mmCIF file of C-alpha atoms and ligand atoms in Angstrom:
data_model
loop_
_atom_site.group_PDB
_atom_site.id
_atom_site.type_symbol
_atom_site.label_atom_id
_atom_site.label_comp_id
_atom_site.label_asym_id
_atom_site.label_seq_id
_atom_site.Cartn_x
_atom_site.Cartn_y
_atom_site.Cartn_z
ATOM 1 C CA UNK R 15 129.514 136.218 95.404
ATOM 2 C CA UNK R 16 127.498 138.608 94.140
ATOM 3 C CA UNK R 17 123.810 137.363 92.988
ATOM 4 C CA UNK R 18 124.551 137.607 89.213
ATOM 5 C CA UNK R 19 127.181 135.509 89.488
ATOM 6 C CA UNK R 20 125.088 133.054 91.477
ATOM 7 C CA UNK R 21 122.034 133.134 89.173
ATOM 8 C CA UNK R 22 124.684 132.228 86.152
ATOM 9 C CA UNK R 23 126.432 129.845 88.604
ATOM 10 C CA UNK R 24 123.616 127.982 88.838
ATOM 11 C CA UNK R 25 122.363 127.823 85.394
ATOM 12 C CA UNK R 26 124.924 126.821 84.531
ATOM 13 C CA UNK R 27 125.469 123.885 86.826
ATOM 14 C CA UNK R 28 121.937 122.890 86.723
ATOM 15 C CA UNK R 29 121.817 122.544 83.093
ATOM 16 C CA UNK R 30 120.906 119.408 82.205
ATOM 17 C CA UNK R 31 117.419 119.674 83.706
ATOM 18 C CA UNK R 32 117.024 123.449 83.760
ATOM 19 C CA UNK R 33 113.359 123.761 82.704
ATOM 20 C CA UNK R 34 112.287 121.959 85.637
ATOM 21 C CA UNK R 35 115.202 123.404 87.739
ATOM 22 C CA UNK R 36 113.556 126.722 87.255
ATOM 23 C CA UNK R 37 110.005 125.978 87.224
ATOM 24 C CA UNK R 38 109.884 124.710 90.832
ATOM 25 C CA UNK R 39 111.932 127.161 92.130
ATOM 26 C CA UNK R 40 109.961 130.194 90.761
ATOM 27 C CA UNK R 41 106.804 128.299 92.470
ATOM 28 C CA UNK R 42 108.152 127.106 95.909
ATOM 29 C CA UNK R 43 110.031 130.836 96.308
ATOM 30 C CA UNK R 44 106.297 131.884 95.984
ATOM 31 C CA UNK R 45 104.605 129.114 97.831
ATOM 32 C CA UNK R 46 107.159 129.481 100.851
ATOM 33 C CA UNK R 47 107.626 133.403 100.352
ATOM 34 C CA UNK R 48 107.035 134.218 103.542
ATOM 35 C CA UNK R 49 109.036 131.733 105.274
ATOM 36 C CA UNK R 50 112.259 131.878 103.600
ATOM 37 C CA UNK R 51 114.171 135.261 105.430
ATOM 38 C CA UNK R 52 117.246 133.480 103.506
ATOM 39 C CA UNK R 53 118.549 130.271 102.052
ATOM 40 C CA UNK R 54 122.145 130.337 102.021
ATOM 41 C CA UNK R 55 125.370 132.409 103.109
ATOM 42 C CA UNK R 56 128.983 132.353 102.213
ATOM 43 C CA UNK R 57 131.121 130.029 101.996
ATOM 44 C CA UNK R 58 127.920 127.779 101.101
ATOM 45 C CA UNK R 59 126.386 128.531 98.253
ATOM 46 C CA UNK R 60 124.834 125.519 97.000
ATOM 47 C CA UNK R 61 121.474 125.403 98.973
ATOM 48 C CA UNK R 62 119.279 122.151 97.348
ATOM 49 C CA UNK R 63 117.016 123.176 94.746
ATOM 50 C CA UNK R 64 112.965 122.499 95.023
ATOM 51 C CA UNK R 65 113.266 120.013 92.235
ATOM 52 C CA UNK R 66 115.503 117.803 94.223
ATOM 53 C CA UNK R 67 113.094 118.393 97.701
ATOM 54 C CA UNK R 68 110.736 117.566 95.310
ATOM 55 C CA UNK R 69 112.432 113.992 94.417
ATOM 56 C CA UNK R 70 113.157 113.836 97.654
ATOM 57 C CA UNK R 71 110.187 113.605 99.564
ATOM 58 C CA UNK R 72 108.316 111.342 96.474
ATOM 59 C CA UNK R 73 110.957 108.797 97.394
ATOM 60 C CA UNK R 74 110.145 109.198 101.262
ATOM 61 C CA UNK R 75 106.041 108.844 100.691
ATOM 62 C CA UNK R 76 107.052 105.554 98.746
ATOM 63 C CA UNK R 77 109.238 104.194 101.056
ATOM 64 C CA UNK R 78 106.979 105.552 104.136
ATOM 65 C CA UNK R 79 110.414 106.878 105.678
ATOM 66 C CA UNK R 80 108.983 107.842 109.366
ATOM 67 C CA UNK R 81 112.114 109.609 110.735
ATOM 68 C CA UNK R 82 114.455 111.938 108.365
ATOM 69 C CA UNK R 83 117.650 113.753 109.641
ATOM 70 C CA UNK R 84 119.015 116.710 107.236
ATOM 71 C CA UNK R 85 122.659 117.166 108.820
ATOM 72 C CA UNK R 86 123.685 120.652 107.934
ATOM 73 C CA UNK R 87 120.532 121.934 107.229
ATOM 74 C CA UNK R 88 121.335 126.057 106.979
ATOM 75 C CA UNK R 89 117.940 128.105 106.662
ATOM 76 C CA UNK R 90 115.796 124.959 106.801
ATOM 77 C CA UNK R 91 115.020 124.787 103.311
ATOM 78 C CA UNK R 92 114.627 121.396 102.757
ATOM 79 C CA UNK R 93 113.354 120.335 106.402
ATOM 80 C CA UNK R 94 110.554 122.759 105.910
ATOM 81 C CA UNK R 95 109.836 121.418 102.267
ATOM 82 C CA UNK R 96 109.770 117.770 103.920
ATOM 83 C CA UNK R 97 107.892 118.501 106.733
ATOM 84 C CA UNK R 98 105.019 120.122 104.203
ATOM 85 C CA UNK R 99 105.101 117.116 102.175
ATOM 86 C CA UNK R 100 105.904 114.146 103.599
ATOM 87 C CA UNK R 101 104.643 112.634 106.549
ATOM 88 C CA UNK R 102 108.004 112.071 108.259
ATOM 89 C CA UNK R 103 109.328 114.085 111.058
ATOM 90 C CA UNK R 104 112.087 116.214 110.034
ATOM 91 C CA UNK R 105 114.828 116.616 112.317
ATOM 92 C CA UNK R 106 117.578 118.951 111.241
ATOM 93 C CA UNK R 107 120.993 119.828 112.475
ATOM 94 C CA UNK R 108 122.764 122.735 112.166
ATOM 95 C CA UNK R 109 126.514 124.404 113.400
ATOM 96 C CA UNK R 110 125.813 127.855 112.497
ATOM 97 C CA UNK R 111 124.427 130.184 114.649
ATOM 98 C CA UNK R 112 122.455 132.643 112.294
ATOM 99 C CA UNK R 113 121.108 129.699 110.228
ATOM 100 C CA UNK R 114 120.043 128.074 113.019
ATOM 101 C CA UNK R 115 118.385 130.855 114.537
ATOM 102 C CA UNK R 116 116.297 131.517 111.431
ATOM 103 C CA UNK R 117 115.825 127.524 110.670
ATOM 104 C CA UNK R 118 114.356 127.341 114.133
ATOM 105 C CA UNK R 119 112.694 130.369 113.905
ATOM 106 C CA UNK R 120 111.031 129.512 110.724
ATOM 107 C CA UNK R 121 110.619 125.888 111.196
ATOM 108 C CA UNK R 122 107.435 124.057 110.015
ATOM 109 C CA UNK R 123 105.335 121.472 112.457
ATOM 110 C CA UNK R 124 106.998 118.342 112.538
ATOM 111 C CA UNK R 125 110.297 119.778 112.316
ATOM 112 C CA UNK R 126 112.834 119.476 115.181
ATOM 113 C CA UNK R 127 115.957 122.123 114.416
ATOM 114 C CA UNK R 128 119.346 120.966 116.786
ATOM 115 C CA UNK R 129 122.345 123.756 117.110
ATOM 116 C CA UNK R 130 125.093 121.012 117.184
ATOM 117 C CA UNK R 131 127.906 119.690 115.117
ATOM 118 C CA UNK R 132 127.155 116.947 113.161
ATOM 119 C CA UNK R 133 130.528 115.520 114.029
ATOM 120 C CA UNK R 134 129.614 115.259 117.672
ATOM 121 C CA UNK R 135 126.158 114.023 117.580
ATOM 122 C CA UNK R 136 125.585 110.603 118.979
ATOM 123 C CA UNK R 137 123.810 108.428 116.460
ATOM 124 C CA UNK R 138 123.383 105.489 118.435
ATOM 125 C CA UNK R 139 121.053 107.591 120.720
ATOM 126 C CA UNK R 140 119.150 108.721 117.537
ATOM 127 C CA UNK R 141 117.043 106.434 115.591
ATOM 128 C CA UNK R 142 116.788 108.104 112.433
ATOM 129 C CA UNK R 143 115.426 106.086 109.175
ATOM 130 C CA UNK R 144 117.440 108.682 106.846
ATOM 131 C CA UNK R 145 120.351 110.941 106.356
ATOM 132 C CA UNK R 146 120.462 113.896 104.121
ATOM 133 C CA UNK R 147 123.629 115.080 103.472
ATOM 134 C CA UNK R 148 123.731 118.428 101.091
ATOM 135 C CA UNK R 149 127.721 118.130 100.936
ATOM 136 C CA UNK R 150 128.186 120.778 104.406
ATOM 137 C CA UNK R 151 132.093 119.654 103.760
ATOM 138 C CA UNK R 152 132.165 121.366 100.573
ATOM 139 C CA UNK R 153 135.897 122.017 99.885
ATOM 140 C CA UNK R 154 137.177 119.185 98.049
ATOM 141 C CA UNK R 155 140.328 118.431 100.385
ATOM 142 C CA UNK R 156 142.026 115.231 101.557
ATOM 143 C CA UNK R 157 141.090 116.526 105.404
ATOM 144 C CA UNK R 158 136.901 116.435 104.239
ATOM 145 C CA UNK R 159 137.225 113.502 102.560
ATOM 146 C CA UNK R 160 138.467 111.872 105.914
ATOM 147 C CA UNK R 161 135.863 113.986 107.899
ATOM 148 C CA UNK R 162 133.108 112.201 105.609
ATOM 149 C CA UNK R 163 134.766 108.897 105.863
ATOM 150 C CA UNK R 164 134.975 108.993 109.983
ATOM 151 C CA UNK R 165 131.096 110.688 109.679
ATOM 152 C CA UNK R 166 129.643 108.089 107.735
ATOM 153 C CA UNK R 167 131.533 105.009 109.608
ATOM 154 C CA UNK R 168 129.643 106.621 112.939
ATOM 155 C CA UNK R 169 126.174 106.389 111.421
ATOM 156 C CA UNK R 170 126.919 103.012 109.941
ATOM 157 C CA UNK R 171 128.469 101.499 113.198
ATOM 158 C CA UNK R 172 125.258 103.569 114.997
ATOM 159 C CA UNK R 173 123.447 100.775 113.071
ATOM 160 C CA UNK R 174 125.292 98.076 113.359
ATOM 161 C CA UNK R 175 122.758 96.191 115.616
ATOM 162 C CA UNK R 176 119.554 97.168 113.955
ATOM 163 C CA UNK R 177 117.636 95.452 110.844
ATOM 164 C CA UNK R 178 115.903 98.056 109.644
ATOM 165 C CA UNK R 179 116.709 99.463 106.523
ATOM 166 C CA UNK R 180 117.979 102.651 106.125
ATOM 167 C CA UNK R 181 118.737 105.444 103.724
ATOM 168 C CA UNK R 182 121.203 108.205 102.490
ATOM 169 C CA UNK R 183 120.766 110.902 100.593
ATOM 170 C CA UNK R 184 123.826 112.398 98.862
ATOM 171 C CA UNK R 185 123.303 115.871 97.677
ATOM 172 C CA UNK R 186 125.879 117.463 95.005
ATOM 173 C CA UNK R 187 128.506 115.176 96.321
ATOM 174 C CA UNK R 188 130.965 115.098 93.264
ATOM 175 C CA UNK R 189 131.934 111.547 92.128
ATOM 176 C CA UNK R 190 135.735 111.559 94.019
ATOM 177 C CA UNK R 191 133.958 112.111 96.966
ATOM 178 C CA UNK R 192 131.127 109.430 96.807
ATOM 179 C CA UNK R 193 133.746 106.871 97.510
ATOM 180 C CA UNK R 194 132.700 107.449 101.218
ATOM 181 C CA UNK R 195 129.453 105.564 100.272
ATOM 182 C CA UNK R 196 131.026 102.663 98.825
ATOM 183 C CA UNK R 197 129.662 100.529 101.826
ATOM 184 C CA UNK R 198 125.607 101.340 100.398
ATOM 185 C CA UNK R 199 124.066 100.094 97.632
ATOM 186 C CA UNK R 200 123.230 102.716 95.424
ATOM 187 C CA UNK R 201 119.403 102.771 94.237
ATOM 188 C CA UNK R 202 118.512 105.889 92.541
ATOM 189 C CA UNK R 203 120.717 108.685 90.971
ATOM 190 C CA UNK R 204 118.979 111.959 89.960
ATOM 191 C CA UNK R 205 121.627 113.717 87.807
ATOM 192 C CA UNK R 206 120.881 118.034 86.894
ATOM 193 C CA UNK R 207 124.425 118.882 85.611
ATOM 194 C CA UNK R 208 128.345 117.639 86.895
ATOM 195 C CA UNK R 209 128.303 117.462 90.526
ATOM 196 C CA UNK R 210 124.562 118.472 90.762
ATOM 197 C CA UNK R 211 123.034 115.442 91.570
ATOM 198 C CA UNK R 212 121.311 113.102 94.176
ATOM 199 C CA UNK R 213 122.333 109.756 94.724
ATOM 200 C CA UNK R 214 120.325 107.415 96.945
ATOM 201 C CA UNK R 215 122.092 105.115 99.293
ATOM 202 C CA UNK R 216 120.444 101.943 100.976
ATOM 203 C CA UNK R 217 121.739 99.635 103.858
HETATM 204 C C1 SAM E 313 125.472 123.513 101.477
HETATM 205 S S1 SAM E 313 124.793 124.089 103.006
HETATM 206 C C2 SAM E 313 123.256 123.245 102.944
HETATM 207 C C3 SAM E 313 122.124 124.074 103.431
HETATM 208 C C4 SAM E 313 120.769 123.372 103.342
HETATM 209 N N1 SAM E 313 120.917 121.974 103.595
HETATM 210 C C5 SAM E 313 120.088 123.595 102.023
HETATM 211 O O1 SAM E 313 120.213 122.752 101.123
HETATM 212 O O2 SAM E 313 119.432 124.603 101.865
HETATM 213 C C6 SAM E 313 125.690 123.157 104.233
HETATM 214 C C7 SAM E 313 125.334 123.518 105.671
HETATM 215 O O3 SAM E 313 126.061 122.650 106.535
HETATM 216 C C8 SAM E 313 126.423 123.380 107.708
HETATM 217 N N2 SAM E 313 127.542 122.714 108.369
HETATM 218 C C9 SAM E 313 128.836 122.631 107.942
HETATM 219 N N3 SAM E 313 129.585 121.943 108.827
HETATM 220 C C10 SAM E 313 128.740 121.563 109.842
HETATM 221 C C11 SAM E 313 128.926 120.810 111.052
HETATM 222 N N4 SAM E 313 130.123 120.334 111.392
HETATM 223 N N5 SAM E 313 127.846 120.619 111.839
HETATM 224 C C12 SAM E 313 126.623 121.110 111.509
HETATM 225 N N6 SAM E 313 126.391 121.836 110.384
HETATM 226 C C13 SAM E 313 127.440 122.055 109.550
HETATM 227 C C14 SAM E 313 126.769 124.755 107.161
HETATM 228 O O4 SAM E 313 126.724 125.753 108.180
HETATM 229 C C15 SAM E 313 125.709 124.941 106.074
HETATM 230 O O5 SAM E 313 124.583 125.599 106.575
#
């Protein structure tokens, strides 16, 4: 795609809250300049925007989240953005090579970058108070829809013998594939445009 299209793409998409789409992106990119060798690459396109890193980590300060996971998390864009404002530590898993390479390269303190699949991971061994999910199985197939439904069952049954609350945050997940959440109560919904959204999930 080339980065017309993408620019347009993403007005587009994002329309609903634009203004402040665009104003926190023109002041991370600069903020962050030198960090960033890239945010996204082909077939994913859809890398979070700063507005909802933004949301994010205001939700983890007032929840006082202490351990956040981003699974998929390309060129680090949002573990470094949590890691420089929040006082969590960021972990961050990632299956491609190049992204990870760069995430880890790049990665702020308090950020731990993983090259695994987040399909294989063992969540039991990992006590993580949060899952960020910016929707790595994009393609909006019966197969992904299972591969969600068999990913989030792990991290729920992970939890099964633990009281502590815990939290997921769905990133442009479109609303056919949110049924995988139906087991969380949903708290907070951030809506930018159709399918640009966050919703947040509670145990
Ligand atoms: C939409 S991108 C999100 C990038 C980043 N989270 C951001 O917002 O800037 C989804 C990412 O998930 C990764 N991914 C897809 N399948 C994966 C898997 N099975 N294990 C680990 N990472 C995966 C992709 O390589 C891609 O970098």
């Amino acid at each position: 795609m080339s980065k017309t299209s993408f620019l347009y793409e993403s007005l587009v998409s994002y329309r609903h809250k634009i203004l402040k789409i665009i104003l926190f992106e023109l002041f991370y990119t600069f903020k962050y300049f030198k960090k960033n060798e890239k945010s996204f690459k082909e077939p994913h396109i859809h890398p979070c925007p700063y507005y909802f890193n933004h949301k994010l980590s205001k939700f983890i300060n007032k929840k006082k989240i202490k351990n956040v996971v981003e699974l998929g998390c390309g060129f680090g864009r949002i573990t470094n953005f949590l890691a420089d404002n929040t006082n969590a530590n960021i972990f961050g898993y990632e299956l491609d090579l190049e992204a990870f390479e760069s995430a880890n390269k790049n990665k702020f303190t308090n950020v731990s970058i993983i090259h695994s699949d987040i399909l294989k991971v063992n969540y039991e061994k990992n006590k993580f108070d949060a899952y960020i999910l910016n929707d790595p199985f994009f393609q909006p197939t019966k197969k992904n829809l299972d591969i969600y439904k068999n990913l989030i069952k792990k991290i729920y049954k992970s939890k099964k013998n633990s009281k502590k609350k815990y939290y997921i945050f769905a990133i442009n997940f479109v609303k056919k594939k949110r049924i995988v959440f139906s087991k969380f109560r949903l708290l907070k919904t951030i809506t930018a445009g159709p399918g640009r959204n966050i919703n947040i999930y509670c145990s």
